[in-house]
């Protein structure tokens, strides 16, 4: 993986006791803000929703797909949590170009799902050169009290070997 690539990639019917009322209210506000895009009500809907929102180029449209306490696994194995840190990574990735993704497997156990997907981003880097990033993600989703599935863990490199942080 090139240095450029490394830099680029740097839910149920009852309430979950680990989430606060303000976290639920935040999801409701994000859902209202995002009326132009559908939100996934089945885990199988996540990849099309992700691609549609990513390719809009608007990070604010992507955030409703993520739990407020989301964990992003970076290529070097470090993790970041929450929307604020996630937004910075998403902004960087969205700047490169269009996302293509294909669902490989979806495994669901009540309000938790694991989704395996192949993805690629093709576009232009800051130096004007063509960039191509790709991988196989292994992500964990959770269905919220509102029936919407959201990322709980975003591991876009899946089982790729990572260098120690």
CSV table of N, CA and C in Angstrom, one decimal, residues 2-102:
chain,number,residue,atom,x,y,z
A,2,UNK,N,0.6,2.2,-0.9
A,2,UNK,CA,1.4,3.4,-1.0
A,2,UNK,C,1.2,4.3,0.2
A,3,UNK,N,2.1,5.3,0.4
A,3,UNK,CA,1.9,6.3,1.4
A,3,UNK,C,0.6,7.1,1.2
A,4,UNK,N,0.4,7.4,-0.1
A,4,UNK,CA,-0.8,8.1,-0.5
A,4,UNK,C,-2.1,7.4,-0.1
A,5,UNK,N,-2.0,6.1,-0.3
A,5,UNK,CA,-3.2,5.2,0.0
A,5,UNK,C,-3.4,5.1,1.5
A,6,UNK,N,-2.3,5.0,2.2
A,6,UNK,CA,-2.3,4.9,3.7
A,6,UNK,C,-3.0,6.2,4.2
A,7,UNK,N,-2.5,7.4,3.7
A,7,UNK,CA,-3.1,8.6,4.2
A,7,UNK,C,-4.5,8.7,3.8
A,8,UNK,N,-4.9,8.2,2.7
A,8,UNK,CA,-6.3,8.3,2.3
A,8,UNK,C,-7.3,7.5,3.1
A,9,UNK,N,-6.7,6.4,3.6
A,9,UNK,CA,-7.7,5.4,4.3
A,9,UNK,C,-7.6,5.5,5.8
A,10,UNK,N,-6.3,6.7,5.9
A,10,UNK,CA,-6.2,6.8,7.4
A,10,UNK,C,-7.7,6.9,8.0
A,11,UNK,N,-29.5,-1.3,17.0
A,11,UNK,CA,-30.7,-1.2,16.3
A,11,UNK,C,-31.8,-2.1,16.7
A,12,UNK,N,-32.4,-2.0,17.6
A,12,UNK,CA,-33.5,-2.9,17.8
A,12,UNK,C,-34.8,-2.2,18.1
A,13,UNK,N,-35.9,-3.0,18.4
A,13,UNK,CA,-37.1,-2.3,18.8
A,13,UNK,C,-37.1,-1.8,20.2
A,14,UNK,N,-36.1,-2.2,21.0
A,14,UNK,CA,-36.0,-1.6,22.3
A,14,UNK,C,-34.7,-0.8,22.4
A,15,UNK,N,-34.6,0.1,23.3
A,15,UNK,CA,-33.5,0.9,23.5
A,15,UNK,C,-32.3,0.2,24.0
A,16,UNK,N,-31.1,0.5,23.5
A,16,UNK,CA,-29.9,-0.1,24.0
A,16,UNK,C,-29.4,0.7,25.2
A,17,UNK,N,-29.2,0.1,26.3
A,17,UNK,CA,-28.8,0.8,27.6
A,17,UNK,C,-27.5,1.6,27.5
A,18,UNK,N,-26.6,1.2,26.5
A,18,UNK,CA,-25.4,1.9,26.4
A,18,UNK,C,-25.5,3.3,25.7
A,19,UNK,N,-26.7,3.6,25.1
A,19,UNK,CA,-26.9,4.8,24.4
A,19,UNK,C,-27.7,5.8,25.2
A,20,UNK,N,-27.4,7.0,25.2
A,20,UNK,CA,-28.1,8.0,25.9
A,20,UNK,C,-29.2,8.6,25.1
A,21,UNK,N,-30.1,9.3,25.7
A,21,UNK,CA,-31.2,9.9,25.0
A,21,UNK,C,-30.7,10.9,24.0
A,22,UNK,N,-29.7,11.6,24.3
A,22,UNK,CA,-29.1,12.6,23.3
A,22,UNK,C,-28.6,11.9,22.1
A,23,UNK,N,-28.0,10.7,22.2
A,23,UNK,CA,-27.6,10.0,21.1
A,23,UNK,C,-28.7,9.6,20.2
A,24,UNK,N,-29.8,9.2,20.8
A,24,UNK,CA,-31.0,8.8,20.0
A,24,UNK,C,-31.6,10.1,19.3
A,25,UNK,N,-31.6,11.2,20.0
A,25,UNK,CA,-32.1,12.4,19.4
A,25,UNK,C,-31.2,12.9,18.3
A,26,UNK,N,-29.9,12.7,18.4
A,26,UNK,CA,-29.0,13.0,17.3
A,26,UNK,C,-29.4,12.2,16.0
A,27,UNK,N,-29.6,10.9,16.2
A,27,UNK,CA,-30.0,10.1,15.1
A,27,UNK,C,-31.3,10.6,14.4
A,28,UNK,N,-32.3,11.0,15.3
A,28,UNK,CA,-33.5,11.5,14.7
A,28,UNK,C,-33.3,12.8,13.9
A,29,UNK,N,-32.4,13.7,14.4
A,29,UNK,CA,-32.1,14.9,13.7
A,29,UNK,C,-31.4,14.6,12.4
A,30,UNK,N,-30.5,13.7,12.4
A,30,UNK,CA,-29.8,13.3,11.2
A,30,UNK,C,-30.7,12.7,10.2
A,31,UNK,N,-31.7,11.9,10.6
A,31,UNK,CA,-32.6,11.3,9.8
A,31,UNK,C,-33.5,12.3,9.1
A,32,UNK,N,-33.9,13.3,9.8
A,32,UNK,CA,-34.7,14.4,9.3
A,32,UNK,C,-33.9,15.2,8.3
A,33,UNK,N,-32.6,15.5,8.5
A,33,UNK,CA,-31.7,16.2,7.6
A,33,UNK,C,-31.5,15.5,6.3
A,34,UNK,N,-31.6,14.2,6.3
A,34,UNK,CA,-31.2,13.4,5.2
A,34,UNK,C,-32.4,12.8,4.4
A,35,UNK,N,-33.4,13.6,4.2
A,35,UNK,CA,-34.6,13.1,3.5
A,35,UNK,C,-34.3,12.8,2.0
A,36,UNK,N,-33.3,13.4,1.4
A,36,UNK,CA,-33.1,13.2,0.0
A,36,UNK,C,-32.5,11.8,-0.3
A,37,UNK,N,-32.0,11.1,0.7
A,37,UNK,CA,-31.4,9.8,0.6
A,37,UNK,C,-32.1,8.8,1.5
A,38,UNK,N,-32.3,7.6,1.1
A,38,UNK,CA,-33.0,6.6,1.9
A,38,UNK,C,-32.0,6.1,3.0
A,39,UNK,N,-32.5,5.7,4.1
A,39,UNK,CA,-31.7,5.1,5.2
A,39,UNK,C,-32.0,3.6,5.2
A,40,UNK,N,-31.0,2.8,5.4
A,40,UNK,CA,-31.2,1.3,5.3
A,40,UNK,C,-32.0,0.8,6.4
A,41,UNK,N,-33.1,0.1,6.0
A,41,UNK,CA,-34.0,-0.6,7.0
A,41,UNK,C,-33.7,-2.1,7.0
A,42,UNK,N,-32.8,-2.5,6.1
A,42,UNK,CA,-32.4,-3.9,6.1
A,42,UNK,C,-30.9,-3.8,6.0
A,43,UNK,N,-30.1,-4.8,6.6
A,43,UNK,CA,-28.7,-4.7,6.5
A,43,UNK,C,-28.2,-4.8,5.0
A,44,UNK,N,-29.0,-5.4,4.2
A,44,UNK,CA,-28.6,-5.6,2.7
A,44,UNK,C,-28.7,-4.2,2.0
A,45,UNK,N,-29.4,-3.3,2.6
A,45,UNK,CA,-29.6,-1.9,2.0
A,45,UNK,C,-28.4,-1.0,2.3
A,46,UNK,N,-27.5,-1.4,3.2
A,46,UNK,CA,-26.4,-0.6,3.6
A,46,UNK,C,-25.5,-0.2,2.5
A,47,UNK,N,-25.0,-1.1,1.7
A,47,UNK,CA,-24.0,-0.8,0.6
A,47,UNK,C,-24.6,0.1,-0.4
A,48,UNK,N,-25.8,-0.1,-0.9
A,48,UNK,CA,-26.3,0.9,-1.8
A,48,UNK,C,-26.5,2.3,-1.2
A,49,UNK,N,-26.9,2.4,0.1
A,49,UNK,CA,-27.0,3.6,0.8
A,49,UNK,C,-25.7,4.3,0.9
A,50,UNK,N,-24.6,3.5,1.3
A,50,UNK,CA,-23.3,4.1,1.4
A,50,UNK,C,-22.8,4.6,0.1
A,51,UNK,N,-22.9,3.9,-1.0
A,51,UNK,CA,-22.4,4.3,-2.3
A,51,UNK,C,-23.1,5.6,-2.7
A,52,UNK,N,-24.4,5.6,-2.6
A,52,UNK,CA,-25.2,6.8,-3.0
A,52,UNK,C,-24.8,8.0,-2.2
A,53,UNK,N,-24.6,7.9,-0.9
A,53,UNK,CA,-24.2,9.1,-0.1
A,53,UNK,C,-22.8,9.4,-0.3
A,54,UNK,N,-21.9,8.5,-0.4
A,54,UNK,CA,-20.5,8.8,-0.6
A,54,UNK,C,-20.3,9.5,-1.9
A,55,UNK,N,-21.0,9.1,-3.0
A,55,UNK,CA,-20.8,9.7,-4.3
A,55,UNK,C,-21.5,11.0,-4.4
A,56,UNK,N,-22.3,11.4,-3.4
A,56,UNK,CA,-22.8,12.8,-3.4
A,56,UNK,C,-21.7,13.8,-3.1
A,57,UNK,N,-20.7,13.3,-2.5
A,57,UNK,CA,-19.6,14.2,-2.1
A,57,UNK,C,-19.8,14.9,-0.8
A,58,UNK,N,-20.9,14.6,-0.1
A,58,UNK,CA,-21.3,15.4,1.1
A,58,UNK,C,-21.1,14.5,2.3
A,59,UNK,N,-20.1,14.8,3.1
A,59,UNK,CA,-19.9,14.1,4.4
A,59,UNK,C,-21.1,14.1,5.3
A,60,UNK,N,-21.8,15.2,5.3
A,60,UNK,CA,-23.0,15.4,6.2
A,60,UNK,C,-24.0,14.3,5.8
A,61,UNK,N,-24.0,13.9,4.6
A,61,UNK,CA,-25.0,12.9,4.1
A,61,UNK,C,-24.6,11.5,4.5
A,62,UNK,N,-23.3,11.3,4.8
A,62,UNK,CA,-22.7,10.0,5.2
A,62,UNK,C,-22.9,9.7,6.7
A,63,UNK,N,-22.8,10.7,7.5
A,63,UNK,CA,-22.8,10.5,8.9
A,63,UNK,C,-24.1,9.9,9.5
A,64,UNK,N,-25.3,10.0,8.9
A,64,UNK,CA,-26.4,9.3,9.4
A,64,UNK,C,-26.3,7.8,9.3
A,65,UNK,N,-25.4,7.3,8.5
A,65,UNK,CA,-25.2,5.9,8.4
A,65,UNK,C,-24.3,5.3,9.5
A,66,UNK,N,-23.8,6.1,10.4
A,66,UNK,CA,-22.9,5.7,11.4
A,66,UNK,C,-23.5,6.0,12.8
A,67,UNK,N,-23.3,5.0,13.7
A,67,UNK,CA,-23.7,5.2,15.1
A,67,UNK,C,-22.9,6.4,15.7
A,68,UNK,N,-23.4,7.1,16.7
A,68,UNK,CA,-22.6,8.2,17.2
A,68,UNK,C,-21.3,7.7,17.9
A,69,UNK,N,-21.3,6.4,18.3
A,69,UNK,CA,-20.1,5.9,18.9
A,69,UNK,C,-19.3,5.0,18.0
A,70,UNK,N,-19.5,5.2,16.7
A,70,UNK,CA,-18.9,4.3,15.7
A,70,UNK,C,-17.3,4.2,15.9
A,71,UNK,N,-16.8,3.1,15.5
A,71,UNK,CA,-15.3,2.9,15.6
A,71,UNK,C,-14.9,2.6,14.1
A,72,UNK,N,-13.9,3.4,13.7
A,72,UNK,CA,-13.3,3.2,12.4
A,72,UNK,C,-11.9,2.6,12.6
A,73,UNK,N,-11.6,1.5,12.0
A,73,UNK,CA,-10.3,0.8,12.0
A,73,UNK,C,-9.5,1.4,10.9
A,74,UNK,N,-8.4,2.0,11.2
A,74,UNK,CA,-7.6,2.6,10.2
A,74,UNK,C,-6.6,1.6,9.6
A,75,UNK,N,-6.1,1.8,8.4
A,75,UNK,CA,-5.2,0.8,7.8
A,75,UNK,C,-4.0,0.3,8.7
A,76,UNK,N,-3.5,1.2,9.6
A,76,UNK,CA,-2.4,0.8,10.4
A,76,UNK,C,-2.9,0.1,11.7
A,77,UNK,N,-4.2,-0.2,11.8
A,77,UNK,CA,-4.8,-0.8,13.0
A,77,UNK,C,-5.2,0.1,14.1
A,78,UNK,N,-4.9,1.4,14.0
A,78,UNK,CA,-5.4,2.3,15.0
A,78,UNK,C,-6.9,2.5,14.8
A,79,UNK,N,-7.6,2.9,15.9
A,79,UNK,CA,-9.0,3.2,15.7
A,79,UNK,C,-9.3,4.6,16.1
A,80,UNK,N,-10.4,5.1,15.5
A,80,UNK,CA,-10.9,6.4,15.9
A,80,UNK,C,-12.4,6.2,16.2
A,81,UNK,N,-12.9,7.0,17.0
A,81,UNK,CA,-14.3,6.8,17.4
A,81,UNK,C,-15.1,8.1,17.3
A,82,UNK,N,-16.4,7.9,17.1
A,82,UNK,CA,-17.3,9.1,17.1
A,82,UNK,C,-17.3,9.8,15.7
A,83,UNK,N,-18.4,10.6,15.6
A,83,UNK,CA,-18.7,11.3,14.3
A,83,UNK,C,-17.6,12.3,14.0
A,84,UNK,N,-17.1,13.1,15.0
A,84,UNK,CA,-16.2,14.1,14.7
A,84,UNK,C,-14.9,13.6,14.0
A,85,UNK,N,-14.3,12.5,14.6
A,85,UNK,CA,-13.1,12.0,14.0
A,85,UNK,C,-13.4,11.3,12.7
A,86,UNK,N,-14.5,10.6,12.7
A,86,UNK,CA,-14.9,9.9,11.5
A,86,UNK,C,-15.1,10.9,10.3
A,87,UNK,N,-15.7,12.0,10.6
A,87,UNK,CA,-16.0,13.0,9.5
A,87,UNK,C,-14.7,13.5,8.8
A,88,UNK,N,-13.6,13.6,9.6
A,88,UNK,CA,-12.3,14.0,8.9
A,88,UNK,C,-11.8,13.0,8.0
A,89,UNK,N,-11.9,11.7,8.3
A,89,UNK,CA,-11.5,10.6,7.5
A,89,UNK,C,-12.4,10.5,6.2
A,90,UNK,N,-13.7,10.7,6.4
A,90,UNK,CA,-14.6,10.6,5.3
A,90,UNK,C,-14.4,11.8,4.3
A,91,UNK,N,-14.2,12.9,4.9
A,91,UNK,CA,-14.0,14.1,4.0
A,91,UNK,C,-12.8,13.9,3.1
A,92,UNK,N,-11.7,13.3,3.7
A,92,UNK,CA,-10.5,13.0,2.9
A,92,UNK,C,-10.8,12.0,1.8
A,93,UNK,N,-11.5,10.9,2.2
A,93,UNK,CA,-11.8,9.8,1.2
A,93,UNK,C,-12.7,10.3,0.1
A,94,UNK,N,-13.8,11.1,0.4
A,94,UNK,CA,-14.7,11.6,-0.5
A,94,UNK,C,-14.1,12.5,-1.6
A,95,UNK,N,-13.0,13.1,-1.2
A,95,UNK,CA,-12.3,14.1,-2.1
A,95,UNK,C,-11.6,13.4,-3.2
A,96,UNK,N,-11.4,12.1,-3.1
A,96,UNK,CA,-10.7,11.3,-4.2
A,96,UNK,C,-11.5,10.9,-5.4
A,97,UNK,N,-12.8,10.7,-5.2
A,97,UNK,CA,-13.6,10.3,-6.3
A,97,UNK,C,-14.7,9.4,-6.0
A,98,UNK,N,-15.1,8.6,-6.9
A,98,UNK,CA,-16.4,7.8,-6.8
A,98,UNK,C,-16.1,6.4,-6.2
A,99,UNK,N,-17.0,6.0,-5.3
A,99,UNK,CA,-17.0,4.7,-4.7
A,99,UNK,C,-17.8,3.7,-5.4
A,100,UNK,N,-17.3,2.5,-5.6
A,100,UNK,CA,-18.0,1.4,-6.1
A,100,UNK,C,-17.9,0.3,-5.1
A,101,UNK,N,-19.0,-0.4,-4.8
A,101,UNK,CA,-19.0,-1.4,-3.8
A,101,UNK,C,-20.0,-2.5,-4.1
A,102,UNK,N,-19.6,-3.7,-3.7
A,102,UNK,CA,-20.4,-4.9,-3.9
A,102,UNK,C,-20.5,-5.7,-2.7
